[in-house]
Short mmCIF file of C-alpha atoms in Angstrom, two decimals:
data_model
loop_
_atom_site.label_atom_id
_atom_site.label_comp_id
_atom_site.label_asym_id
_atom_site.label_seq_id
_atom_site.Cartn_x
_atom_site.Cartn_y
_atom_site.Cartn_z
CA MET A 292 93.47 73.48 88.35
CA ALA A 293 96.69 74.09 89.14
CA SER A 294 98.16 71.63 91.35
CA LYS A 295 102.01 73.50 91.60
CA THR A 296 102.38 75.98 94.71
CA TRP A 297 103.60 79.29 94.53
CA ASN A 298 105.62 81.02 96.96
CA VAL A 299 104.46 84.46 97.94
CA GLY A 300 106.45 87.29 98.98
CA ILE A 301 104.58 90.37 100.73
CA VAL A 302 105.67 93.89 100.26
CA GLY A 303 104.34 95.68 103.20
CA TYR A 304 102.61 94.58 106.22
CA GLY A 305 99.86 97.51 106.60
CA PHE A 306 96.09 97.41 105.61
CA SER A 307 96.15 97.01 102.17
CA ALA A 308 97.90 93.65 103.31
CA LYS A 309 96.28 92.65 106.12
CA THR A 310 92.40 93.20 104.78
CA PHE A 311 92.93 93.04 100.88
CA GLN A 312 95.46 90.60 99.92
CA ILE A 313 96.49 87.86 102.67
CA PRO A 314 93.14 86.65 103.51
CA PHE A 315 92.43 85.64 99.73
CA ILE A 316 95.91 84.20 99.08
CA GLN A 317 95.32 81.95 101.85
CA GLU A 318 91.72 80.83 100.45
CA VAL A 319 93.81 79.55 97.21
CA PRO A 320 95.77 76.39 97.79
CA GLN A 321 98.41 77.10 94.81
CA PHE A 322 99.38 79.76 97.12
CA LYS A 323 101.87 79.82 100.25
CA ILE A 324 102.60 83.00 101.89
CA TYR A 325 106.46 82.57 102.40
CA ALA A 326 107.39 85.82 102.96
CA VAL A 327 106.78 89.20 104.10
CA VAL A 328 108.80 93.13 104.17
CA GLN A 329 108.07 94.65 107.53
CA ARG A 330 110.23 97.42 108.27
CA THR A 331 109.30 98.39 111.52
CA PRO A 332 107.45 95.10 113.79
CA LYS A 333 105.80 96.02 116.89
CA PRO A 334 105.15 93.77 119.57
CA ASP A 335 101.17 94.29 118.59
CA ASP A 336 102.04 94.25 115.04
CA ASP A 337 104.46 91.59 114.14
CA ALA A 338 103.83 89.56 110.92
CA GLU A 339 106.38 86.47 112.22
CA LYS A 340 103.90 86.32 114.89
CA ASP A 341 100.68 86.59 112.71
CA LEU A 342 101.82 84.34 110.59
CA PRO A 343 104.06 81.86 112.02
CA GLY A 344 106.77 80.07 109.66
CA ILE A 345 107.14 83.10 107.37
CA LYS A 346 110.64 84.79 106.48
CA SER A 347 110.55 88.13 107.88
CA TYR A 348 112.55 90.94 106.05
CA ARG A 349 113.11 94.64 106.42
CA THR A 350 113.62 95.58 103.06
CA THR A 351 112.52 94.80 99.61
CA GLU A 352 115.50 94.40 98.41
CA GLU A 353 116.65 91.57 100.85
CA MET A 354 113.43 89.51 100.32
CA VAL A 355 113.96 89.45 96.22
CA LYS A 356 117.33 88.04 96.72
CA ASP A 357 115.52 84.74 98.07
CA GLU A 358 115.08 82.52 95.67
CA GLY A 359 112.15 80.93 97.13
CA VAL A 360 110.13 83.58 96.55
CA GLN A 361 108.33 83.27 92.89
CA VAL A 362 105.21 85.81 93.25
CA VAL A 363 105.85 89.49 95.01
CA VAL A 364 102.48 91.17 96.06
CA ILE A 365 103.22 94.91 96.38
CA THR A 366 100.81 96.67 98.91
CA THR A 367 102.73 99.73 99.17
CA ALA A 368 101.73 103.58 98.99
CA PRO A 369 101.54 104.36 95.12
CA ASP A 370 104.34 106.58 95.03
CA SER A 371 106.33 103.29 95.63
CA HIS A 372 104.69 101.33 93.44
CA TYR A 373 107.24 102.07 90.00
CA ALA A 374 110.56 101.24 92.01
CA LEU A 375 109.23 97.96 93.80
CA THR A 376 107.85 96.67 91.14
CA LYS A 377 110.80 97.04 88.88
CA LEU A 378 113.28 95.58 91.68
CA ALA A 379 111.02 92.49 91.64
CA LEU A 380 110.90 91.65 87.98
CA GLU A 381 114.81 92.56 87.37
CA HIS A 382 114.89 89.64 90.05
CA GLY A 383 113.00 87.27 88.18
CA LYS A 384 109.74 87.34 90.20
CA HIS A 385 106.16 87.31 89.26
CA VAL A 386 104.71 90.55 90.55
CA VAL A 387 101.15 91.66 91.82
CA CYS A 388 101.01 95.30 92.32
CA GLU A 389 98.19 97.02 94.05
CA LYS A 390 96.01 99.90 92.38
CA PRO A 391 96.61 102.40 91.31
CA PHE A 392 99.44 100.99 89.05
CA THR A 393 101.77 103.41 88.74
CA PRO A 394 101.74 107.81 88.62
CA THR A 395 102.39 107.68 85.11
CA THR A 396 101.68 105.97 81.89
CA GLN A 397 105.36 106.50 81.13
CA GLU A 398 106.36 104.53 83.97
CA ALA A 399 103.34 101.52 83.39
CA ASP A 400 104.92 101.45 79.84
CA GLU A 401 108.79 100.69 81.31
CA LEU A 402 107.14 97.69 84.02
CA VAL A 403 104.91 96.54 81.10
CA ALA A 404 107.93 96.19 78.49
CA LEU A 405 110.41 94.88 81.49
CA ALA A 406 108.07 92.04 82.33
CA LYS A 407 107.53 90.68 79.09
CA LYS A 408 111.80 91.17 78.69
CA GLN A 409 111.87 89.21 82.08
CA ASN A 410 109.12 86.63 80.77
CA LYS A 411 107.38 87.41 83.73
CA LEU A 412 103.62 87.69 84.81
CA LEU A 413 102.71 91.61 86.07
CA ALA A 414 99.15 91.67 87.31
CA VAL A 415 97.64 94.53 88.71
CA TYR A 416 94.76 94.06 91.82
CA GLN A 417 91.49 94.83 90.42
CA ASN A 418 90.04 93.59 92.86
CA ARG A 419 86.48 95.06 92.08
CA ARG A 420 85.97 93.19 88.76
CA TRP A 421 84.53 91.05 91.59
CA ASP A 422 82.45 92.61 93.32
CA ALA A 423 78.95 91.22 93.41
CA ASP A 424 77.00 94.46 92.13
CA PHE A 425 79.44 94.81 89.18
CA VAL A 426 78.89 91.26 88.52
CA THR A 427 75.27 91.51 88.53
CA LEU A 428 75.33 94.39 86.24
CA SER A 429 77.55 93.04 83.96
CA LYS A 430 75.22 90.09 83.52
CA LEU A 431 72.68 92.11 82.93
CA VAL A 432 74.37 94.19 80.14
CA LYS A 433 75.68 91.08 78.62
CA ASN A 434 72.31 89.26 78.48
CA GLY A 435 70.20 92.05 76.81
CA SER A 436 68.13 92.87 79.90
CA LEU A 437 69.34 96.67 79.45
CA GLY A 438 68.77 96.53 75.47
CA ARG A 439 71.43 98.92 73.87
CA VAL A 440 73.03 101.13 76.73
CA VAL A 441 73.41 104.50 76.44
CA GLU A 442 74.45 105.71 79.82
CA PHE A 443 76.23 104.25 82.22
CA GLU A 444 76.52 105.99 86.18
CA THR A 445 79.11 104.17 88.76
CA HIS A 446 79.61 106.15 92.18
CA PHE A 447 81.52 106.05 94.98
CA ASP A 448 80.15 109.29 97.21
CA ARG A 449 80.77 109.67 100.87
CA HIS A 450 79.44 112.31 102.95
CA ARG A 451 82.62 113.42 104.56
CA PRO A 452 82.82 117.52 103.97
CA GLN A 453 85.30 118.16 107.05
CA GLU A 454 89.17 118.06 105.88
CA PRO A 455 90.60 114.91 107.61
CA SER A 456 93.23 115.10 110.14
CA PRO A 457 97.13 114.92 109.49
CA ASP A 458 98.09 111.53 110.11
CA VAL A 459 101.55 110.21 108.42
CA SER A 460 100.46 106.38 108.27
CA LYS A 461 97.70 107.23 105.64
CA TRP A 462 98.80 108.06 101.95
CA LYS A 463 95.20 108.25 101.16
CA ASN A 464 94.88 111.79 102.36
CA LYS A 465 98.11 113.52 101.48
CA VAL A 466 99.41 114.81 98.00
CA ILE A 467 102.06 112.49 96.25
CA PRO A 468 102.29 111.13 92.79
CA GLY A 469 99.79 108.86 92.33
CA GLY A 470 97.35 110.25 95.21
CA SER A 471 93.87 111.69 95.10
CA ALA A 472 90.76 110.38 94.85
CA ILE A 473 91.12 109.82 90.77
CA TYR A 474 93.92 107.21 91.52
CA ASP A 475 92.31 105.81 94.61
CA LEU A 476 88.22 105.56 93.76
CA GLY A 477 88.67 106.31 90.29
CA ALA A 478 91.11 103.44 89.38
CA HIS A 479 88.32 101.23 89.87
CA LEU A 480 85.18 102.91 88.42
CA LEU A 481 87.23 103.21 85.49
CA ASP A 482 88.54 99.69 85.68
CA GLN A 483 84.88 98.51 85.53
CA ALA A 484 83.78 100.91 82.70
CA VAL A 485 86.45 99.77 80.71
CA HIS A 486 86.59 96.30 81.30
CA LEU A 487 82.58 96.32 80.59
CA LEU A 488 82.35 98.45 77.77
CA GLY A 489 85.81 98.80 76.40
CA LYS A 490 87.91 101.73 75.85
CA PRO A 491 86.13 105.32 75.26
CA GLU A 492 87.23 107.51 72.51
CA ARG A 493 86.88 110.70 74.10
CA ILE A 494 86.93 112.09 78.24
CA THR A 495 85.89 115.06 79.93
CA GLY A 496 87.26 115.49 83.10
CA PHE A 497 86.21 117.56 86.49
CA ILE A 498 88.77 117.25 89.14
CA GLY A 499 89.10 118.91 92.46
CA SER A 500 87.90 119.45 96.34
CA GLN A 501 84.44 119.79 97.27
CA ARG A 502 85.40 120.37 101.01
CA GLU A 503 85.51 124.57 101.90
CA VAL A 504 88.34 123.90 104.11
CA ASN A 505 91.57 122.07 102.16
CA THR A 506 94.45 122.94 103.32
CA SER A 507 96.41 120.25 101.58
CA GLY A 508 95.66 120.89 98.27
CA PHE A 509 94.28 117.18 98.23
CA GLU A 510 91.99 116.85 95.34
CA ASP A 511 88.91 114.66 97.19
CA SER A 512 86.71 114.76 94.70
CA PHE A 513 86.45 113.82 90.88
CA THR A 514 83.95 113.24 87.61
CA VAL A 515 84.93 111.67 84.62
CA LEU A 516 82.59 111.15 81.61
CA LEU A 517 83.75 108.52 78.99
CA HIS A 518 82.32 109.09 75.59
CA TYR A 519 81.90 106.31 73.62
CA PRO A 520 80.61 105.91 69.84
CA LYS A 521 76.60 106.04 68.99
CA GLY A 522 76.08 108.48 72.17
CA VAL A 523 76.84 105.97 74.99
CA LEU A 524 77.99 108.36 77.96
CA VAL A 525 79.72 106.91 81.28
CA THR A 526 79.64 109.21 84.15
CA ALA A 527 82.11 108.06 86.77
CA LYS A 528 82.00 110.18 90.43
CA ALA A 529 83.05 110.76 93.57
CA GLY A 530 82.60 113.10 96.06
CA VAL A 531 83.19 113.68 99.58
CA VAL A 532 79.74 116.06 100.19
CA SER A 533 76.78 113.83 99.62
CA PRO A 534 74.25 114.16 102.85
CA GLU A 535 72.32 110.70 101.41
CA GLU A 536 70.98 108.17 103.68
CA GLU A 537 71.90 105.74 101.17
CA GLN A 538 74.51 106.34 98.39
CA LEU A 539 73.95 105.79 94.74
CA ARG A 540 75.81 103.26 93.52
CA PHE A 541 74.84 102.22 89.72
CA TRP A 542 71.98 103.90 87.43
CA VAL A 543 72.67 102.36 83.85
CA ARG A 544 70.15 103.37 81.29
CA GLY A 545 69.34 100.79 77.97
CA GLU A 546 66.79 101.33 75.23
CA LYS A 547 65.05 98.16 77.12
CA GLY A 548 65.64 98.95 80.57
CA SER A 549 67.03 100.35 83.59
CA PHE A 550 69.12 98.93 86.78
CA LYS A 551 69.79 100.93 89.90
CA LYS A 552 71.65 100.14 92.72
CA TYR A 553 72.28 101.56 96.15
CA HIS A 554 75.26 101.00 98.70
CA VAL A 555 78.33 99.73 97.50
CA ASP A 556 79.67 95.93 98.02
CA VAL A 557 79.39 94.23 101.36
CA GLN A 558 83.22 92.81 101.22
CA GLU A 559 85.27 95.48 102.35
CA GLU A 560 82.76 96.13 105.35
CA GLN A 561 82.94 92.55 106.54
CA LEU A 562 86.49 92.39 106.07
CA LYS A 563 86.69 95.30 108.43
CA SER A 564 84.42 93.63 110.78
CA GLY A 565 86.51 90.54 111.19
CA VAL A 566 84.22 88.18 108.62
CA LYS A 567 86.85 86.25 106.36
CA PRO A 568 86.55 85.18 102.82
CA GLY A 569 85.83 81.73 104.07
CA ASP A 570 83.26 82.56 106.40
CA SER A 571 79.53 81.76 105.90
CA GLY A 572 77.56 84.86 104.35
CA TYR A 573 80.64 86.27 103.21
CA GLY A 574 80.35 88.69 99.84
CA ARG A 575 76.52 88.07 100.04
CA GLU A 576 74.73 91.06 100.17
CA PRO A 577 71.38 91.49 102.52
CA SER A 578 68.11 91.63 100.23
CA GLU A 579 67.27 95.20 101.14
CA ARG A 580 70.52 96.32 99.14
CA TYR A 581 69.26 94.55 96.30
CA GLY A 582 69.01 96.99 92.70
CA THR A 583 65.87 97.57 91.21
CA LEU A 584 65.30 96.89 86.93
CA THR A 585 62.83 98.82 85.20
CA THR A 586 61.96 97.69 82.04
CA ILE A 587 58.70 98.89 79.73
CA GLN A 588 56.13 96.68 79.00
CA ASN A 589 52.91 97.16 77.40
CA ASP A 590 53.79 101.16 76.99
CA LYS A 591 54.45 101.13 80.75
CA PRO A 592 57.28 101.32 83.17
CA VAL A 593 57.82 98.02 84.98
CA LYS A 594 59.88 98.06 88.78
CA GLU A 595 61.15 94.68 90.02
CA VAL A 596 63.77 93.55 92.42
CA VAL A 597 67.23 92.10 90.99
CA PRO A 598 68.85 89.66 93.49
CA THR A 599 72.46 90.43 93.95
CA VAL A 600 74.32 87.36 92.31
CA GLU A 601 75.91 84.92 94.29
CA PRO A 602 79.52 86.26 94.15
CA PRO A 603 82.54 84.56 93.13
CA THR A 604 84.20 87.37 95.69
CA TRP A 605 87.52 89.39 95.52
CA THR A 606 88.92 85.25 95.99
CA GLU A 607 88.22 84.96 92.48
CA TYR A 608 91.66 87.71 91.70
CA TYR A 609 93.99 84.59 93.11
CA ARG A 610 92.20 82.06 91.44
CA LYS A 611 92.22 83.65 88.38
CA LEU A 612 96.41 84.24 89.03
CA ALA A 613 96.69 80.65 89.96
CA ARG A 614 95.69 79.49 86.25
CA ALA A 615 97.48 82.01 84.76
CA LEU A 616 100.67 81.41 86.56
CA SER A 617 100.21 77.65 85.22
CA GLY A 618 99.44 79.06 81.65
CA GLU A 619 95.72 77.60 81.76
CA GLY A 620 94.21 80.82 81.59
CA ASP A 621 94.53 85.20 81.30
CA LEU A 622 95.74 87.21 84.36
CA PRO A 623 92.72 88.49 86.50
CA ALA A 624 93.83 92.23 85.06
CA SER A 625 97.07 92.53 83.42
CA GLY A 626 100.01 95.28 83.64
CA ALA A 627 98.33 96.34 80.03
CA GLU A 628 95.30 96.88 81.24
CA ALA A 629 95.81 98.60 84.23
CA ARG A 630 97.91 100.99 82.02
CA GLU A 631 95.20 102.23 80.51
CA VAL A 632 93.25 103.25 83.56
CA ILE A 633 96.37 105.31 84.16
CA ARG A 634 96.31 107.05 80.99
CA LEU A 635 92.55 107.92 81.55
CA ILE A 636 93.21 109.26 84.73
CA GLU A 637 95.93 111.36 82.99
CA LEU A 638 93.90 112.47 80.24
CA ALA A 639 91.11 113.10 82.61
CA GLN A 640 93.57 115.47 84.78
CA GLU A 641 94.66 117.00 81.72
CA SER A 642 91.17 117.69 80.63
CA SER A 643 89.82 119.26 83.88
CA ARG A 644 92.83 121.66 83.51
CA GLN A 645 92.42 122.64 80.03
CA GLY A 646 88.76 123.02 80.61
CA LYS A 647 87.72 120.72 77.42
CA THR A 648 87.27 117.49 76.42
CA LEU A 649 89.99 115.31 74.64
CA ASP A 650 90.31 112.63 72.34
CA VAL A 651 91.70 109.41 73.65
#
């Protein structure tokens, strides 16, 4: 394990920074939170008070001039990712960009090329590669428990049929470049599928709104089909009209077995309730949420409960980043990999507009 300490500058001090970034950065001793960009601190929301000893900046332009900052973590809305990532790379910083990476493939390509030119690492925060349920499923696929996989369903469904009330602080419900469910939730689902199964040959997209009242035109739902060789099909889906007591998360079928799993990974839920990554029980799923594996034995289906694996948790993202920065391994999720996800999102949008399947 690397022994060097890297000074981290965080751009933005909202939900993403406080919930998904800072707790995990603090868990890895190779990182020190050195600076934060917070435009408008308030008495009850002040990075300087929450993180004593940090440098506080009002603009990213100011922070990237600080030679003490070595790694910049961008946690702002996706329509700002391209400009802020470019600015940080131009000033010689390594960058972690929150997902979705960029609104367009062209922007992603420019940033990947710039990082290479600057000889800096560019990573994208695809933390859900370390969801405990996805790690469990990946293990079953790779060890042959399911045999040859032919159908892979991955869901982020919820029941929220009412139009969200306007809130200027929440980009996730607004029509902006890089917004909509396909960029927000789809970036996770598609990344997991490609990370496990590779890039598909063709894609079919259905993107729009399931809400009856939708005055903004926000695209709140999607279904994307990824077509692989030999008939393998991935269905990635997120909807807002799904009145279920337990929401389906994974249903993966192969020649030897089928894995079915309900409920999303517990980490976000725990973080929102105040549980920290280092706390006892963090990331561990209760037994009532375990998935089931059905296999054929003596020509009959036999079902068994599969305990969710002991999770590496999202801290593993920053552990891998520390190793990569010291030349001891690959990035946890590179800008080039994230670019492929953005390309799939663009193709899914085009497929939905044209009403036909497209080559990847």
